[in-house]
Coordinates of C-alpha atoms in Angstrom, one line a residue:
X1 CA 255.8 108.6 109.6
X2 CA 253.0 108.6 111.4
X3 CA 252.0 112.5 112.1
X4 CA 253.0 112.4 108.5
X5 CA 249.8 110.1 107.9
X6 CA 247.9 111.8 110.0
X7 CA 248.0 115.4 108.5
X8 CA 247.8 113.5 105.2
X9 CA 244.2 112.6 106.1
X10 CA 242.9 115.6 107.6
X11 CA 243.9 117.1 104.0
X12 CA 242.3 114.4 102.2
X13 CA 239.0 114.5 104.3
X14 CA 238.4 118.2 104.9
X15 CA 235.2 119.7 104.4
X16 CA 236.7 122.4 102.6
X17 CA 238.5 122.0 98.7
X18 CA 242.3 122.5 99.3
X19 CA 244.7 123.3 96.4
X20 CA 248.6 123.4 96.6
X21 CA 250.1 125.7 94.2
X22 CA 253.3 126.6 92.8
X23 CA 253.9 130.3 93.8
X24 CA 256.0 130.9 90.7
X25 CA 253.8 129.6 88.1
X26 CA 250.5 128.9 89.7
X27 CA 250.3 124.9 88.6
X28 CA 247.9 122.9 91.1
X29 CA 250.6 120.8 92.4
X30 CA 248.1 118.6 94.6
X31 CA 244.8 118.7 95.5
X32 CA 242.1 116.9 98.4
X33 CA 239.2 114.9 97.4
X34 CA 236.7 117.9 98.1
X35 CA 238.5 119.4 95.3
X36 CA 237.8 116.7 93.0
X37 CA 234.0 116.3 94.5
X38 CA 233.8 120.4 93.5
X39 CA 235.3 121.1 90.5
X40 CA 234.3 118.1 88.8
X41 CA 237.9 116.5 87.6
X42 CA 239.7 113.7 89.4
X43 CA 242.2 114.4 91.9
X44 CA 245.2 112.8 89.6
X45 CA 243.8 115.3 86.8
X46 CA 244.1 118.1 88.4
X47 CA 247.5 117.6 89.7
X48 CA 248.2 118.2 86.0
X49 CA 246.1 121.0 85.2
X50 CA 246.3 125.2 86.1
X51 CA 243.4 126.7 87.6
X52 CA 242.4 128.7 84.3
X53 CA 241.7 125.2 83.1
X54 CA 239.0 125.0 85.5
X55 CA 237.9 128.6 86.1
X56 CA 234.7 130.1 84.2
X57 CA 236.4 132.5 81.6
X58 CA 233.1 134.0 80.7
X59 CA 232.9 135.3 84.9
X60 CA 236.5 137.5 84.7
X61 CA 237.9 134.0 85.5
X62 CA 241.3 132.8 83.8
X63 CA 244.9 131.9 84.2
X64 CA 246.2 135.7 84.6
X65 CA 243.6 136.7 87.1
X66 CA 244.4 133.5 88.9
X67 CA 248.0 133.9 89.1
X68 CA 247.5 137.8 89.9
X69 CA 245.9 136.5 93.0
X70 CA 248.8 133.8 93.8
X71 CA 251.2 136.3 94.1
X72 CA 249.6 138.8 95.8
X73 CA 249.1 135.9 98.1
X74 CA 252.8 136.4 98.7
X75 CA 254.0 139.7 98.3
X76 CA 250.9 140.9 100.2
X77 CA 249.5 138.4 102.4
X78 CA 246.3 136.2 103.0
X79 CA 243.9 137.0 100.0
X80 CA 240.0 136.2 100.1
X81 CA 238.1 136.4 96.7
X82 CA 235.3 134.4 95.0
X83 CA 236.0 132.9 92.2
X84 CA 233.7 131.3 89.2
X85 CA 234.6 127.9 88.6
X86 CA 233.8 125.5 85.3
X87 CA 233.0 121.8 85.4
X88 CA 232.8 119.3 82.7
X89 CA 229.8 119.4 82.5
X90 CA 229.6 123.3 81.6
X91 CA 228.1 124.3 84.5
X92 CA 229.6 127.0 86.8
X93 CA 230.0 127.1 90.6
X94 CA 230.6 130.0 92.6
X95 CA 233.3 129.6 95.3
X96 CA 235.3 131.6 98.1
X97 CA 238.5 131.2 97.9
X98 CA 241.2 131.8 100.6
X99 CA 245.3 132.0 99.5
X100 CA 247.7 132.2 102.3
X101 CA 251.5 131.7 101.3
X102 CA 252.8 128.3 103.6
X103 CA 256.4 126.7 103.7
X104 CA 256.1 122.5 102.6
X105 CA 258.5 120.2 103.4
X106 CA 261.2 123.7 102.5
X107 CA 259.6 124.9 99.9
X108 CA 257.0 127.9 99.4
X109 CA 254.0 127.1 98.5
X110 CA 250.4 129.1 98.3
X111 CA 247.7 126.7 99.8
X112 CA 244.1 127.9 98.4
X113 CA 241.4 126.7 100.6
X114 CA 238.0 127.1 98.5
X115 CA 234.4 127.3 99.5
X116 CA 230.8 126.4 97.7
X117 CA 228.9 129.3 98.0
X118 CA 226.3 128.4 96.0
X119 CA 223.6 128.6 99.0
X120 CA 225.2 132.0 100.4
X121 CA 224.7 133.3 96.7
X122 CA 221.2 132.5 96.5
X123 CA 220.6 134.0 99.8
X124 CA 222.2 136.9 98.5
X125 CA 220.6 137.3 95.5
X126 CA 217.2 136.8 97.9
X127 CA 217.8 139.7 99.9
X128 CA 218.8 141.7 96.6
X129 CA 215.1 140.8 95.0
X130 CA 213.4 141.2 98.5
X131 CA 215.3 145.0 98.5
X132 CA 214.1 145.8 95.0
X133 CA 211.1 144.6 95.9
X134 CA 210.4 146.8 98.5
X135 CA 212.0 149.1 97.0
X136 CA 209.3 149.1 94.3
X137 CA 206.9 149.2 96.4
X138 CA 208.4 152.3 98.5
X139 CA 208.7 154.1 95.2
X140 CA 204.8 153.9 93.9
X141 CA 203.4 153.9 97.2
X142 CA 201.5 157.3 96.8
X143 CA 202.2 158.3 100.9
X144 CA 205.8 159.4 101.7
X145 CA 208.0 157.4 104.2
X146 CA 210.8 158.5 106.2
X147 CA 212.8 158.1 109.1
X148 CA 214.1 161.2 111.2
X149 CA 216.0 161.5 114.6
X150 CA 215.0 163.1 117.3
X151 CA 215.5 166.7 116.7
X152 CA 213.5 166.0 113.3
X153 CA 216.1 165.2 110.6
X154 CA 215.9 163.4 107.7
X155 CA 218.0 160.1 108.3
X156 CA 216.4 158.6 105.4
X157 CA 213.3 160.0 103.2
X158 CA 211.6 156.9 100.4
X159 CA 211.7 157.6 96.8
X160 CA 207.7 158.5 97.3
X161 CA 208.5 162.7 98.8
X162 CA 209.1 163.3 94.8
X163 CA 205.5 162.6 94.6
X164 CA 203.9 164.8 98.1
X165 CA 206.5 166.9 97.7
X166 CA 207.9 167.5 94.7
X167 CA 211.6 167.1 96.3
X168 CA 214.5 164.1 95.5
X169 CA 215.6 162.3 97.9
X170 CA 219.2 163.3 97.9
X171 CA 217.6 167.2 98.6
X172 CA 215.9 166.4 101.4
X173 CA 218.1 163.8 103.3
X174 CA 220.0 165.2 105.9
X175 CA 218.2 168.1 106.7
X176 CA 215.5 169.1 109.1
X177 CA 211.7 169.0 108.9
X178 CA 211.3 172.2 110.3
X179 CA 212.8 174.4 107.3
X180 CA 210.0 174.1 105.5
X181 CA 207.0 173.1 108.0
X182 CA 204.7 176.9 108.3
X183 CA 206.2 178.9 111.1
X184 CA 202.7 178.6 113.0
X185 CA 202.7 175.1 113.1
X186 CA 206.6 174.0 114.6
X187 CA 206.2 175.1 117.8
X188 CA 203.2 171.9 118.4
X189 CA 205.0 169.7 115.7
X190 CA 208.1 169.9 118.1
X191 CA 206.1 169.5 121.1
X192 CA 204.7 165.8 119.3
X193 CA 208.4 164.9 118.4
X194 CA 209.3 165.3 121.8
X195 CA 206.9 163.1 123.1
X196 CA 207.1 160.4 120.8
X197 CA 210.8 160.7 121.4
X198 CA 210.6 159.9 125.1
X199 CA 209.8 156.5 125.0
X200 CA 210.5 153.2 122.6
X201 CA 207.3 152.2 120.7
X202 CA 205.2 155.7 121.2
X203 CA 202.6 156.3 118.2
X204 CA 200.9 159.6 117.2
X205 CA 199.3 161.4 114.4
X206 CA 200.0 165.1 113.1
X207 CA 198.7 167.3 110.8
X208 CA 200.8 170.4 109.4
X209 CA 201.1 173.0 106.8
X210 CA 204.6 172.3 104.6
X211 CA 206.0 174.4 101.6
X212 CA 205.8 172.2 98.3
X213 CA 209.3 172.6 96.5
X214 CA 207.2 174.5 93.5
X215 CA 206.3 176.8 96.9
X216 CA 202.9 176.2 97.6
X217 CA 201.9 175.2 100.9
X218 CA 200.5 171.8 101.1
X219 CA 198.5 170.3 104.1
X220 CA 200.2 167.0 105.2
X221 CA 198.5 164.4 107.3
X222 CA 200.7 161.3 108.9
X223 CA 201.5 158.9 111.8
X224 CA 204.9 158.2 113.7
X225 CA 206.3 155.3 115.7
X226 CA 209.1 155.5 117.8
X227 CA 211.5 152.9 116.5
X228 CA 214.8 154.6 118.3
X229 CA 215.6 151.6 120.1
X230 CA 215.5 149.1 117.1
X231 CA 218.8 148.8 116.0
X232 CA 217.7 148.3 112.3
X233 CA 215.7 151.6 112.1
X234 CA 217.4 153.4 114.9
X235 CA 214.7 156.2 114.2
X236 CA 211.5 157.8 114.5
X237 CA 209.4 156.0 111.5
X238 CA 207.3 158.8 109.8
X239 CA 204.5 158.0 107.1
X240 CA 203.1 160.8 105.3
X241 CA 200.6 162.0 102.4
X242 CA 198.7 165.1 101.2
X243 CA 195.4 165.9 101.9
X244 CA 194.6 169.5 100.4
X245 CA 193.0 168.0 98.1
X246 CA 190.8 166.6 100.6
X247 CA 190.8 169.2 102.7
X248 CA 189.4 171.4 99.9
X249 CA 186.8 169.2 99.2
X250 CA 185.6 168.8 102.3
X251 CA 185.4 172.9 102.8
X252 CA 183.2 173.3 99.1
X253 CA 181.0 169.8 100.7
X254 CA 180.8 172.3 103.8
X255 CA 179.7 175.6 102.2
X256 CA 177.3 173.7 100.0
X257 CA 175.3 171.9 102.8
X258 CA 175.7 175.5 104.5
X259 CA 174.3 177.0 101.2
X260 CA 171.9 174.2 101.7
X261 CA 170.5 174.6 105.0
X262 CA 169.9 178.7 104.0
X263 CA 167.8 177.6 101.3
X264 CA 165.7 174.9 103.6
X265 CA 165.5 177.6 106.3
X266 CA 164.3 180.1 103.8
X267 CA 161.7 177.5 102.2
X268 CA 160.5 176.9 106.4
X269 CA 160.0 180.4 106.6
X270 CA 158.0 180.7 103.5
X271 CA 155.8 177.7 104.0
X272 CA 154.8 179.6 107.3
X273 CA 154.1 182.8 105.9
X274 CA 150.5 182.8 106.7
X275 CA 150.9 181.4 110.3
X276 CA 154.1 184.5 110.7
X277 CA 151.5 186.9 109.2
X278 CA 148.5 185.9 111.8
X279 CA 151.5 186.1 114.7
X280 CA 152.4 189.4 114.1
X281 CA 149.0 190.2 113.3
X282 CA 147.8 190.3 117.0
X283 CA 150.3 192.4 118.7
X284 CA 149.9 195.4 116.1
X285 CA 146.4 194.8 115.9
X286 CA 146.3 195.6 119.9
X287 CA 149.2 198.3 119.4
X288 CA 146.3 200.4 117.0
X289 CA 143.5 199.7 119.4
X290 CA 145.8 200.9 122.5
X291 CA 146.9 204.0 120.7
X292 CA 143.3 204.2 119.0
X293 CA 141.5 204.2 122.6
X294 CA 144.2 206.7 124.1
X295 CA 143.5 209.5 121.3
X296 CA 139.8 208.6 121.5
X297 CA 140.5 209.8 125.2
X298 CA 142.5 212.6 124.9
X299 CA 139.9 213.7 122.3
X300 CA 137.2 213.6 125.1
X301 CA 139.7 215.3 127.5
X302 CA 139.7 212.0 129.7
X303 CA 143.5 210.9 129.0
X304 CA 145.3 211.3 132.4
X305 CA 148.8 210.2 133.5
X306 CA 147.9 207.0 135.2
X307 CA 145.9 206.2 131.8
X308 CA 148.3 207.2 129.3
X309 CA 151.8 205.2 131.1
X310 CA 149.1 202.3 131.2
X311 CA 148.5 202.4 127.0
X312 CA 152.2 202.8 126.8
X313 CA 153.4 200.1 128.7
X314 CA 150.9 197.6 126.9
X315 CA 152.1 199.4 123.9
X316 CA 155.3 198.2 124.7
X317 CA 154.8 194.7 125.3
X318 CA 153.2 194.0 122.2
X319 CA 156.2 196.0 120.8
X320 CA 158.0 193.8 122.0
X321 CA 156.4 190.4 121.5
X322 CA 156.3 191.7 118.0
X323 CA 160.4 192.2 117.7
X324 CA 160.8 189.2 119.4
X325 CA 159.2 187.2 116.5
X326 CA 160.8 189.1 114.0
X327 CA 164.4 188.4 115.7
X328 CA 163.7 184.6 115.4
X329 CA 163.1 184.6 112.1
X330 CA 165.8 186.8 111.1
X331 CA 168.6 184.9 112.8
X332 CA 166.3 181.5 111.8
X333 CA 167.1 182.9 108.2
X334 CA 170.5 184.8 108.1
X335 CA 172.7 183.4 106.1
X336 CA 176.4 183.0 107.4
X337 CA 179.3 180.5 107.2
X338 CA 180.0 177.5 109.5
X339 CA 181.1 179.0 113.0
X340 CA 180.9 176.8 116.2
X341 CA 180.5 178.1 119.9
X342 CA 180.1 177.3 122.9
X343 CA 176.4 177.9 123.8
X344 CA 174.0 175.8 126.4
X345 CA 171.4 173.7 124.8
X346 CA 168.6 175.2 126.8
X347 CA 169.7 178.6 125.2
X348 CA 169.4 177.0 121.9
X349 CA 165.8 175.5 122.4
X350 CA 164.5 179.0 123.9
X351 CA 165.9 180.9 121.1
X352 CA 163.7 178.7 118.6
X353 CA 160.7 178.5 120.5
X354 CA 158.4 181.2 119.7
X355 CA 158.7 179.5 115.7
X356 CA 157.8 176.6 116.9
X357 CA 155.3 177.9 119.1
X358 CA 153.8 179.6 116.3
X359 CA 152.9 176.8 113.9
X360 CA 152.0 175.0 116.8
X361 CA 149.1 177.5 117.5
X362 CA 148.6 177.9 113.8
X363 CA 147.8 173.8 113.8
X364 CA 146.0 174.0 117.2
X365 CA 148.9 172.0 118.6
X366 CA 150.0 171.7 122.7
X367 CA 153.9 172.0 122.9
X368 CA 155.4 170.8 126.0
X369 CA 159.1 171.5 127.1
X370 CA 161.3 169.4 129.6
X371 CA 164.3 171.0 129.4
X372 CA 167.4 170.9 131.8
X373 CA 167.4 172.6 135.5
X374 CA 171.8 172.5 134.6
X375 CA 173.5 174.1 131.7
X376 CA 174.6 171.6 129.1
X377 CA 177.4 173.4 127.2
X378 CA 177.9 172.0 123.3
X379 CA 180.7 173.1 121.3
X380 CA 177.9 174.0 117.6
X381 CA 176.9 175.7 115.3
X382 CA 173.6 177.4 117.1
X383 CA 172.1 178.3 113.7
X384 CA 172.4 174.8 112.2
X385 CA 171.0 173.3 115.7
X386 CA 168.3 175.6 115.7
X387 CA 167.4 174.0 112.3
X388 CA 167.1 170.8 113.0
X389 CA 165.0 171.2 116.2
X390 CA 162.3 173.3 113.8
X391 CA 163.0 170.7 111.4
X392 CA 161.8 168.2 112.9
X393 CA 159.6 169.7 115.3
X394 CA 157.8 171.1 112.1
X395 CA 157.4 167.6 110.7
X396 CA 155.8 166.4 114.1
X397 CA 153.8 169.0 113.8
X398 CA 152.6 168.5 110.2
X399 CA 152.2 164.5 111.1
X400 CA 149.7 165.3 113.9
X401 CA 147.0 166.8 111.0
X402 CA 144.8 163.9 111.0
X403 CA 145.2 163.5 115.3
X404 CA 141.9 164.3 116.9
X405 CA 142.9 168.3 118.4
X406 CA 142.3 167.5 122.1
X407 CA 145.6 164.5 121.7
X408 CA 147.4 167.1 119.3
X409 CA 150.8 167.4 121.4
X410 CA 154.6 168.4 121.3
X411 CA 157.3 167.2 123.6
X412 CA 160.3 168.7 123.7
X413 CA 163.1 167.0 126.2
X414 CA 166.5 167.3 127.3
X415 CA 168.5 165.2 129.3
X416 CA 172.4 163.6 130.0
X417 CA 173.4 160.7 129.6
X418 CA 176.4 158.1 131.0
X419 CA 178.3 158.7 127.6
X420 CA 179.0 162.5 128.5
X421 CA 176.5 163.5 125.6
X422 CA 173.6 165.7 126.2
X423 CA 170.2 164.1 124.1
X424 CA 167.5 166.5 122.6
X425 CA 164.1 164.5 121.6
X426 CA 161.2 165.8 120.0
X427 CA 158.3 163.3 120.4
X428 CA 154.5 163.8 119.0
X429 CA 151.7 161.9 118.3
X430 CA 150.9 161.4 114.4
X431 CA 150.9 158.7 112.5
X432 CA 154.6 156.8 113.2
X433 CA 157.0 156.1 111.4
X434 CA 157.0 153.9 107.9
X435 CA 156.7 150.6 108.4
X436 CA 158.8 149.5 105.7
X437 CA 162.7 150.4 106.3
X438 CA 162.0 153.3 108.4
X439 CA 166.3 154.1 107.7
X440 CA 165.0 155.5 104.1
X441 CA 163.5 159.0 105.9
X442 CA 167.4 159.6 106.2
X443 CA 167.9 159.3 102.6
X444 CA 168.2 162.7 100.6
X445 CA 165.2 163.3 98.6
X446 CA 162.6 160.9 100.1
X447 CA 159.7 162.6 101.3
X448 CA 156.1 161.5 102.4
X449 CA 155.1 165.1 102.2
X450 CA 152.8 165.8 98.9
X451 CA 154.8 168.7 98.1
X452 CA 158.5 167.9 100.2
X453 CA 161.4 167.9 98.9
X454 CA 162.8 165.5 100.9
X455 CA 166.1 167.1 101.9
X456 CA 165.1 168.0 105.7
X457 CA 165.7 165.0 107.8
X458 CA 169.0 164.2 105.5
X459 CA 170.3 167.4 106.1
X460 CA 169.5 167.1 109.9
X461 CA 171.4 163.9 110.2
X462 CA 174.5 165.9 108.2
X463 CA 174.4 168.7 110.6
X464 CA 174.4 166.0 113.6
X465 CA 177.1 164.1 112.3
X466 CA 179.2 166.9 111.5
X467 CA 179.0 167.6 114.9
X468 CA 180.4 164.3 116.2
X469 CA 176.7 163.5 117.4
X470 CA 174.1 161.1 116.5
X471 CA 170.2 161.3 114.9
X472 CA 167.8 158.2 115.2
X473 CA 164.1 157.7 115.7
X474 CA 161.9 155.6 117.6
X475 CA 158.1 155.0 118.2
X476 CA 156.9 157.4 120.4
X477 CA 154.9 156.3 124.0
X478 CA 151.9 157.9 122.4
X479 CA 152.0 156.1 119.4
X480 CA 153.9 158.9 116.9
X481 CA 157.4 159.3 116.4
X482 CA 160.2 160.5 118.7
X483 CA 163.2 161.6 116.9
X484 CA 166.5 161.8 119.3
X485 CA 169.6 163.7 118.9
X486 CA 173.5 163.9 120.6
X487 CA 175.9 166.5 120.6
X488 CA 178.8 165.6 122.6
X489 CA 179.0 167.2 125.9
X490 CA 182.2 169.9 126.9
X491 CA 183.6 169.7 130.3
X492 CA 183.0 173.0 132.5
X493 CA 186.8 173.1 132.7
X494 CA 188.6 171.8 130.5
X495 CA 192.3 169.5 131.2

């Protein structure tokens, strides 16, 4: 009698709702006080009702499905199911419910132990938003997002690759990267892969040419993380997004600043016509008077050997000094497209020294040099270097017009610094720099010059920059300007 009291109120108390049915005919043939506090109804009440009485109809809930799920109970074993439930008050709850076929006091019965899941359901239904959020997101995101393994598959590919790449998601999953990458690129694309692969957490950026699914090749720029060892991406995380457009952009920005600088150099070279004209003036002017003296000679029957090798060797220095102007401003001038070497610095200053030397004479100007005694090897562009030394060794020069003639002087210096860069300054003694927001001489189109178009220094600073270098100015030590540019240093020998 006791145990008997005992079980009775475990049953009564449990933090569960418990039903007995009848396996037959599914009535509720008792029911715990949980039950009551759930569904709504007194205990006594629902002793009296079926479970379609309580069940939300409008859910796929009634007295058939119900007793479907009793006798599965017993011809198939425990059944676990939710179940919509109505209460008086017309509002529904959503419950778990577990049948398992028992044996009461000798008869069969199907005990139903059921569940309020309303929290589980609204976690549920959190998660569901949260995923179609992101989701959303993932899908107008204009980069491309996928995960691969470590031989470069596709394990998962975002909604986005229709929009890079033109492809669905169900064509690309499953299949490696490498089909459709350009056969020159795989080879260091794999390489990176492997890398990244090697350890948990490894980042890296890429850059490769893929085929677009209407078959044009597309340049694609993106990062990767190495998220092998996170159980819920078990993968290497790849973001991805087109640049071509970019790319070609930059290129016609490129040729236009090239196309540019040819006309700058070409306006330089006019604007010191009359100083190129006296130059070369002076060695032809002594080539006639050589050759003019050594028929005068041989005229006269005076012209020996010793005489004539002499006329011909002076000859051929002025030759010479003549060619050698004409070479400067020819390669000063050429026209070509952006080409980077590797040249020394010092190479680059010699090679535009005779221009500068030449409107330095023309405006009665001292130029001074202070190069290197080492090589200082730049990876540049030796044309577009060239033009911002005359640049802006030119515009020192013009600046020093109102300096007394005896101060008039150019220095041109060289040296390293701590940063592994190599600095080129070019320092005279004019009139300063503007003493009102002395950044505006960068600005394209800002000129001091009566008849300047303003493009020079603006298109020196674009050459520097391009060249991962630096331009500035300062006050000079003899009270002009000194303008200062970096180009990155390379390494004798490379790693």
């Amino acid at each position: 009698m006791r145990s008997t009291t005992n079980y009775q109120d475990v049953f009564d108390h449990a933090n569960d709702a418990i039903f007995i049915h009848d396996e037959e005919s599914g009535e509720i043939l008792d029911a715990n006080r949980m039950a009551g506090r759930i569904t709504g109804f007194p205990v006594p009440i629902l002793r009296k009702m079926r479970v379609g009485d309580l069940s939300a109809r409008d859910k796929g809930c009634d007295s058939l499905g119900a007793l479907m799920h009793i006798h599965r109970a017993v011809d198939e074993g425990p059944q676990l199911f939710e179940w919509w439930l109505r209460r008086p008050d017309g509002s529904e709850l959503p419950t778990e419910v577990n049948l398992k076929r028992i044996i009461s006091n000798g008869y069969p019965r199907v005990i139903a132990l059921v569940r309020d899941i309303r929290d589980r359901k609204r976690a549920e239904e959190q998660l569901v938003a949260r995923e179609a959020y992101y989701r959303r997101l993932i899908a107008n995101i204009g980069d491309g997002i996928a995960i691969l393994d470590r031989e470069g598959t596709v394990r998962w590919v975002g909604p986005s690759i229709r929009k890079v790449l033109g492809f669905r998601e169900r064509e690309v999953r499953g299949r490696g990267i490498f089909e459709r990458v350009h056969q020159d690129d795989i080879p260091q694309l794999q390489e990176q892969l492997a890398q990244l692969g090697r350890c948990s957490g490894n980042e890296g950026c890429f850059r490769y040419n893929i085929q677009h699914r209407d078959g044009s090749w597309r340049i694609i720029e993106g990062t990767c993380v190495n998220l092998l060892e996170d159980e819920h991406v078990d993968g290497l995380l790849v973001t991805f997004r087109d640049i071509t457009l970019r790319i070609e952009a930059e290129e016609r920005i490129r040729q236009r600043e090239l196309e540019l600088s040819h006309m700058a150099r070409q306006s330089t070279t006019g604007e010191m016509a009359s100083a190129l004209a006296h130059e070369l003036n002076q060695p032809f002017f002594a080539i006639m008077n050589f050759l003019g003296g050594a028929i005068r000679r041989a005229k006269a029957g005076r012209l020996d050997n010793d005489t004539l090798l002499e006329v011909l060797e002076n000859t051929r220095a002025q030759a010479e000094r003549a060619g050698r102007i004409i070479r400067t401003v020819r390669n000063f001038t050429r026209k070509s497209n952006f080409h980077r070497e590797l040249v020394d610095i010092r190479k680059i200053v010699e090679e535009i020294a005779p221009f500068i030397d030449i409107e330095a004479r023309a405006q009665r100007v001292s130029v001074r040099y202070r190069l290197l005694r080492e090589a200082a090897m730049v990876n540049c562009d030796w044309v577009l270097i060239e033009q911002v030394i005359s640049n802006i060794a030119r515009n020192g020069i013009e600046a020093m017009v109102d300096t007394p003639i005896g101060q008039r002087q150019l220095i041109l210096n060289t040296h390293i610094t701590a940063a592994h860069s190599v600095v080129m300054s070019i320092e005279d003694r004019g009139h300063g720099l503007p003493w009102t927001n002395p950044d505006r001489i960068y600005d394209a189109f800002y000129t001091t010059k009566k008849e300047g178009l303003g493009i020079g220094l603006s298109l020196c600073r674009s050459i520097i920059d391009s060249h991962g270098g630096h331009l500035w100015a300062t006050k000079g030590s003899g009270g002009g300007a000194k303008f200062s540019f970096s180009l990155p240093l390379v390494p004798d020998k490379p790693a």
